[in-house]
C-alpha cells in the first residue's frame, strides 16, 4: 500500500529539490498527495499512526457517510458501487487503503510533526518531527483532521460522578449498554446517531441533553439527498436559504415541540455560517416522537454524584456519553505563525495560503453542508495547482 521507507531515511541524502510534505494520512492528506503527484510533484505523506485513515478507524461501528458514494470519492478513484449509496465506516477505511495503494502514494507512518517553522534559508518550511528529525519541504499541506482531539467541557464536579463517563470518540456500539440508563450530551450528528444506536441496542432508557435546538433534515427525500441541496444553495444569499429551508422543514420534518425539540428560532444557513451543521435524520425523529429518546435540558455539571441539568433537574444515569465535539489542536503545530483565528481555525483554507505564510496550505478544517469529502477532493486539486504555479520553493519533481 504505502511506501515502506523508514522515517530515518527521509533526511539521509536530501535531493537537490524539496518535496511537498503532507501532514496527515486521512482523506484530505491522501487526496492532496495524489493531486500533487498527478502534476509530477513529489509529495510525502507523514502519518503519526501506523496506518492511513486512523481517525475513521476510531469512529463508532454503525457510522455511515451522510453524503452519497458518488459525491464522496476522492480524485482519481471512484468508490465501488458495491459499497452502496451511504458508505459504511469500514468501507471508507477500505477505500482509503485502496486509494493509497492504487496511486502508489509515498507515505511514511509513525512520524508525528510537532512544529512547523520557516526554513532557515528563507524558502520553504522546516518540520520538527518524531525522534528529533528535521525535514525541509518546499511547501506543506496540513491535513491533520477536523476531528483531531476530543473536546470535553470543564463541567464542575465531574470527578465525583460515580457512573461511567466517556467521550463519544470512545464509543463503539450500544451493545455494552443494553439494559442501562444512558444520557447522551450534545445533539450534533454524532450524539443523535449514538442515541438511536443505544435504543436499537436495548438500553433501558436513553436521554439526550440539548443546549441549542438543532436543525433536523432528512438525509434523503424521494431519492433526493440532502447533500444535493447543500451543493445547490451554497452560493445563495444566507437569508434566502434560511427562508427556503424553513418552508422545507415544515413539510418534511414533524413538529417535535411537545417532545422537547421545538423548531429552531434561527435560520439553517445562518447556523451553518457559524459552524453548526444540520442534523441528518437516521432515526432520531421517530425515536423522539415515540418517546424512545427523551429530550432533557443541557448538562450544567455534577453534584453529589448526580447530573445537574440547566433547568435545575438532577438525574442519575448509569452512563454519560459526551458527544461534545472535537478541537483542531493546531496551536502547537502552527500557532506561533499567526495563521489561526481566535477559535484556533486556519485563517486561510484550500488553495489560499495565509499572507504571512506562503506555501503553507490547510485542508479539511471546515464542515460544509455540501460534504466534507467532496470539498477536500476539490481542495486537493486546487492546492496542487497552486503549488505547481509557485516554483520559488524548488519543488521536487517526479522522474519521467
XYZ file of C-alpha atoms in Angstrom:
400
model
C 0.000 0.000 0.000
C 2.281 2.757 1.272
C 5.926 3.425 0.754
C 7.835 1.434 3.358
C 10.904 3.671 3.508
C 11.840 4.002 7.182
C 11.351 7.522 8.563
C 15.084 7.746 9.327
C 15.879 7.695 5.604
C 13.863 10.801 4.820
C 16.761 13.149 5.525
C 19.685 10.831 4.764
C 20.523 12.265 1.309
C 18.197 15.136 0.557
C 17.504 15.684 -3.136
C 18.509 18.970 -4.761
C 14.841 19.971 -4.782
C 12.434 19.628 -1.896
C 9.273 17.535 -1.674
C 5.924 18.817 -0.543
C 5.154 17.368 2.862
C 1.552 16.440 3.587
C 0.777 16.058 7.286
C -1.971 13.505 7.864
C -2.941 10.279 6.117
C -6.700 10.771 6.090
C -8.903 11.706 3.112
C -7.612 15.281 2.916
C -3.951 14.308 3.028
C -4.236 11.378 0.628
C -6.207 13.357 -1.951
C -3.725 16.241 -1.776
C -0.806 13.825 -2.236
C -2.453 12.271 -5.282
C -3.266 15.650 -6.859
C 0.337 16.760 -6.394
C 1.669 13.501 -7.820
C -0.673 13.862 -10.810
C 1.122 17.132 -11.585
C 4.516 15.481 -11.340
C 5.310 16.886 -7.899
C 6.820 14.663 -5.236
C 4.577 14.573 -2.193
C 5.447 12.733 1.026
C 2.627 11.974 3.451
C 3.613 11.928 7.119
C 1.131 9.956 9.253
C 1.568 9.703 13.008
C -0.266 6.374 13.336
C 0.720 3.066 11.769
C -1.955 3.127 9.027
C -3.851 5.525 6.811
C -7.360 6.591 7.804
C -6.625 6.443 11.531
C -9.495 8.725 12.590
C -12.004 6.749 10.520
C -10.936 3.527 12.214
C -11.847 5.048 15.592
C -15.424 6.008 14.697
C -18.395 4.070 16.097
C -19.409 0.865 14.351
C -22.723 1.888 12.795
C -21.425 5.078 11.175
C -22.244 5.613 7.517
C -21.469 8.662 5.405
C -24.238 11.231 5.309
C -23.075 12.122 1.809
C -23.559 9.963 -1.251
C -20.988 7.493 -2.508
C -20.653 9.234 -5.882
C -20.041 12.646 -4.320
C -17.684 11.362 -1.616
C -14.970 9.832 -3.803
C -11.516 11.368 -3.820
C -9.886 12.463 -7.098
C -8.629 9.701 -9.361
C -10.583 6.742 -7.942
C -14.374 6.217 -7.714
C -15.846 4.406 -4.739
C -17.063 0.897 -5.724
C -20.793 0.585 -6.391
C -20.961 -2.411 -4.066
C -20.412 -0.005 -1.135
C -23.981 1.236 -1.613
C -25.264 4.782 -1.584
C -24.388 5.511 2.051
C -20.913 4.108 2.610
C -20.134 2.429 5.940
C -17.205 3.309 8.149
C -15.416 0.044 7.355
C -15.798 0.591 3.625
C -14.464 4.136 3.920
C -11.358 2.658 5.558
C -11.075 0.036 2.792
C -11.376 2.772 0.202
C -8.630 4.891 1.784
C -6.305 1.876 1.901
C -7.026 1.094 -1.739
C -6.605 4.749 -2.698
C -3.094 4.904 -1.245
C -2.167 1.629 -2.923
C -3.763 2.411 -6.292
C -1.984 5.749 -6.630
C 1.277 4.414 -5.168
C 1.463 7.293 -2.745
C 4.639 7.896 -0.783
C 3.554 7.501 2.823
C 5.694 7.289 5.924
C 3.857 6.131 9.046
C 4.836 6.526 12.681
C 6.016 10.108 12.137
C 4.336 12.936 14.031
C 5.123 16.548 13.196
C 5.128 18.710 16.310
C 6.042 22.135 14.896
C 6.433 23.924 11.579
C 8.877 26.830 11.130
C 10.103 28.794 8.132
C 13.157 27.123 6.602
C 16.466 28.768 7.617
C 17.281 29.735 4.025
C 14.053 31.693 3.725
C 12.337 29.373 1.251
C 10.044 26.539 2.195
C 9.330 25.076 5.615
C 11.176 23.208 8.340
C 9.233 20.427 10.038
C 10.173 19.186 13.503
C 9.151 15.539 13.704
C 9.352 12.392 15.795
C 12.785 11.482 17.116
C 14.293 14.917 16.612
C 14.053 14.739 12.821
C 14.078 17.973 10.857
C 12.553 17.810 7.393
C 12.633 20.641 4.887
C 9.838 20.944 2.357
C 9.137 23.359 -0.459
C 5.540 23.548 0.752
C 3.419 21.934 3.432
C -0.192 20.751 3.364
C -1.668 20.433 6.848
C -4.417 17.789 6.821
C -4.476 16.606 10.420
C -8.255 16.466 10.508
C -11.391 18.219 11.705
C -11.943 15.609 14.429
C -8.445 15.667 15.876
C -8.686 15.955 19.665
C -11.821 15.234 21.755
C -13.294 18.296 23.426
C -14.718 17.994 26.941
C -16.272 20.997 28.698
C -14.907 21.680 32.160
C -18.047 20.620 33.971
C -17.821 21.193 37.733
C -17.970 18.088 39.902
C -17.343 15.584 37.116
C -14.600 13.803 39.041
C -17.137 12.862 41.715
C -19.607 11.295 39.294
C -19.981 7.650 40.281
C -21.326 6.385 36.957
C -19.463 5.647 33.747
C -18.321 8.678 31.761
C -16.846 8.705 28.249
C -16.400 10.940 25.232
C -18.228 9.921 22.059
C -14.839 9.258 20.474
C -14.530 6.225 22.780
C -17.979 4.854 21.896
C -18.055 1.870 19.531
C -21.520 0.309 19.803
C -24.575 0.173 22.034
C -24.112 -3.481 22.938
C -22.330 -2.861 26.293
C -25.169 -0.522 27.337
C -28.089 -2.917 26.923
C -30.355 -2.570 29.969
C -28.633 0.622 31.137
C -29.809 4.191 31.660
C -27.716 6.409 29.372
C -27.503 10.173 28.986
C -26.042 11.452 25.699
C -24.837 15.057 25.912
C -24.930 17.005 22.663
C -27.285 16.794 19.717
C -24.997 17.056 16.727
C -24.944 14.265 14.158
C -22.783 12.083 16.405
C -24.937 12.493 19.513
C -28.143 11.918 17.558
C -26.845 8.741 15.942
C -25.428 7.344 19.182
C -28.784 7.923 20.892
C -30.540 5.928 18.166
C -27.907 3.201 18.340
C -28.423 2.872 22.098
C -32.176 2.495 21.660
C -31.745 -0.154 18.990
C -29.192 -1.977 21.174
C -31.594 -2.310 24.102
C -30.646 0.446 26.530
C -33.329 0.676 29.201
C -33.504 4.459 28.970
C -31.908 6.989 26.624
C -31.959 10.717 27.193
C -30.411 13.405 25.028
C -29.221 16.634 26.688
C -29.779 19.591 24.366
C -28.439 23.112 24.808
C -29.236 24.552 21.369
C -32.063 23.035 19.357
C -30.639 21.735 16.071
C -31.991 21.925 12.561
C -33.177 18.461 11.551
C -33.137 17.432 7.899
C -33.957 14.200 6.133
C -30.851 12.512 4.749
C -32.823 11.754 1.606
C -36.340 12.603 0.442
C -37.800 10.664 -2.519
C -34.261 9.834 -3.580
C -33.042 13.447 -3.357
C -30.089 13.548 -0.953
C -29.767 16.481 1.438
C -26.227 16.881 0.111
C -27.606 17.849 -3.308
C -29.486 20.748 -1.732
C -26.357 21.735 0.174
C -24.410 21.987 -3.067
C -27.136 23.951 -4.860
C -27.654 26.594 -2.169
C -24.054 27.108 -1.094
C -23.589 30.279 -3.169
C -27.026 31.757 -2.496
C -27.674 34.605 -0.009
C -27.896 33.367 3.571
C -31.310 34.917 4.213
C -32.811 33.327 1.117
C -31.543 29.867 2.061
C -32.863 30.342 5.601
C -36.351 31.053 4.218
C -36.270 28.132 1.777
C -35.097 25.675 4.428
C -37.750 26.883 6.891
C -40.521 26.062 4.419
C -38.898 22.750 3.514
C -38.593 21.745 7.189
C -42.296 22.358 7.832
C -43.127 19.949 5.025
C -40.517 17.241 5.691
C -39.980 17.293 9.464
C -42.783 16.958 12.051
C -43.116 19.476 14.867
C -41.469 17.890 17.903
C -42.154 20.774 20.297
C -44.303 18.589 22.542
C -41.335 16.234 22.891
C -38.805 18.930 23.816
C -37.452 19.764 20.357
C -39.164 22.926 19.065
C -38.267 24.308 15.683
C -35.085 26.455 15.855
C -35.602 30.218 16.035
C -32.572 30.942 13.812
C -32.096 30.063 10.152
C -30.415 26.872 8.982
C -27.804 28.536 6.792
C -27.151 31.259 9.366
C -26.247 28.444 11.764
C -24.039 26.789 9.145
C -22.084 30.016 8.719
C -21.465 29.929 12.478
C -20.144 26.373 12.238
C -23.271 24.371 13.192
C -24.185 21.696 10.648
C -27.804 20.412 10.481
C -28.516 17.011 11.991
C -29.335 14.470 9.303
C -32.046 12.109 10.457
C -31.056 8.458 10.720
C -33.865 7.570 13.120
C -33.832 10.345 15.723
C -37.128 11.916 14.646
C -39.076 8.694 15.125
C -37.203 7.846 18.333
C -38.117 11.225 19.866
C -41.690 11.133 18.583
C -42.280 7.674 20.069
C -40.605 8.527 23.378
C -37.706 6.119 22.930
C -35.278 9.030 23.229
C -36.172 11.621 25.848
C -35.044 15.228 25.427
C -33.720 16.970 28.544
C -32.025 20.270 29.315
C -28.320 20.886 28.830
C -25.822 19.425 31.265
C -24.523 22.072 33.666
C -22.374 19.982 35.999
C -22.351 17.203 38.564
C -23.483 17.407 42.191
C -23.366 14.681 44.851
C -22.627 12.090 42.187
C -25.648 13.110 40.119
C -26.009 15.008 36.854
C -27.220 18.600 37.181
C -29.205 19.920 34.219
C -29.706 23.544 33.206
C -33.337 23.553 34.408
C -32.269 22.505 37.912
C -33.199 18.853 37.465
C -30.880 16.208 38.909
C -30.751 12.802 37.282
C -28.735 9.638 37.927
C -27.921 7.854 34.658
C -25.651 4.815 34.702
C -23.578 6.261 31.861
C -22.895 9.706 30.426
C -21.630 9.903 26.840
C -20.302 13.347 25.923
C -20.899 14.000 22.222
C -19.312 17.407 22.638
C -17.169 17.510 19.534
C -13.503 17.940 18.811
C -10.908 20.665 18.524
C -8.420 21.042 15.696
C -5.439 21.295 18.104
C -3.293 23.261 15.645
C -1.831 25.687 18.176
C 1.340 23.718 18.914
C 1.932 22.979 15.255
C 1.414 26.422 13.681
C 0.019 28.714 16.381
C 3.242 30.742 16.515
C 2.978 31.612 12.803
C -0.091 33.838 13.127
C -2.152 31.639 10.801
C -5.031 30.773 13.187
C -8.050 32.815 14.194
C -9.325 33.310 17.750
C -11.059 29.905 17.659
C -7.963 28.028 16.513
C -9.089 27.657 12.905
C -6.840 28.385 9.901
C -7.369 31.893 8.550
C -6.931 30.579 5.002
C -8.080 27.299 3.539
C -7.640 25.262 0.385
C -5.560 26.888 -2.352
C -5.286 30.156 -0.423
C -2.391 30.494 1.982
C -2.051 32.948 4.868
C -0.340 36.175 3.789
C 2.396 35.650 6.363
C 2.928 32.009 5.394
C 3.104 31.424 1.630
C 3.387 27.745 0.774
C 1.519 26.616 3.907
C -1.823 25.058 2.982
C -4.718 23.753 5.081
C -7.408 21.298 4.052
C -10.224 19.513 5.873
C -10.791 22.065 8.625
C -14.286 23.133 7.582
C -17.562 21.225 7.772
C -19.559 22.373 4.727
C -23.146 21.318 4.020
C -22.019 20.283 0.537
C -19.989 17.411 2.025
C -16.596 17.342 3.701
C -15.086 14.638 1.472
C -16.326 16.384 -1.654
C -14.780 19.684 -0.613
C -11.468 18.053 0.341
C -11.343 16.430 -3.095
C -11.873 19.819 -4.741
C -9.342 21.480 -2.430
C -6.713 18.868 -3.297
C -6.811 19.742 -6.985
C -6.710 23.475 -6.242
C -3.797 23.113 -3.827
C -1.797 21.069 -6.327
C -2.409 23.690 -8.981
C -1.253 26.456 -6.638
C 1.913 24.543 -5.669
C 2.735 23.826 -9.307
C 2.339 27.508 -10.097
C 4.744 28.573 -7.341
C 8.269 27.420 -8.206
C 10.050 29.610 -5.628
C 10.407 26.736 -3.168
C 12.295 24.488 -5.610
C 9.654 21.756 -5.630
C 10.973 18.252 -6.233
C 9.652 16.772 -9.475
C 8.930 13.113 -10.048
C 11.043 11.392 -12.724
C 9.560 10.909 -16.182
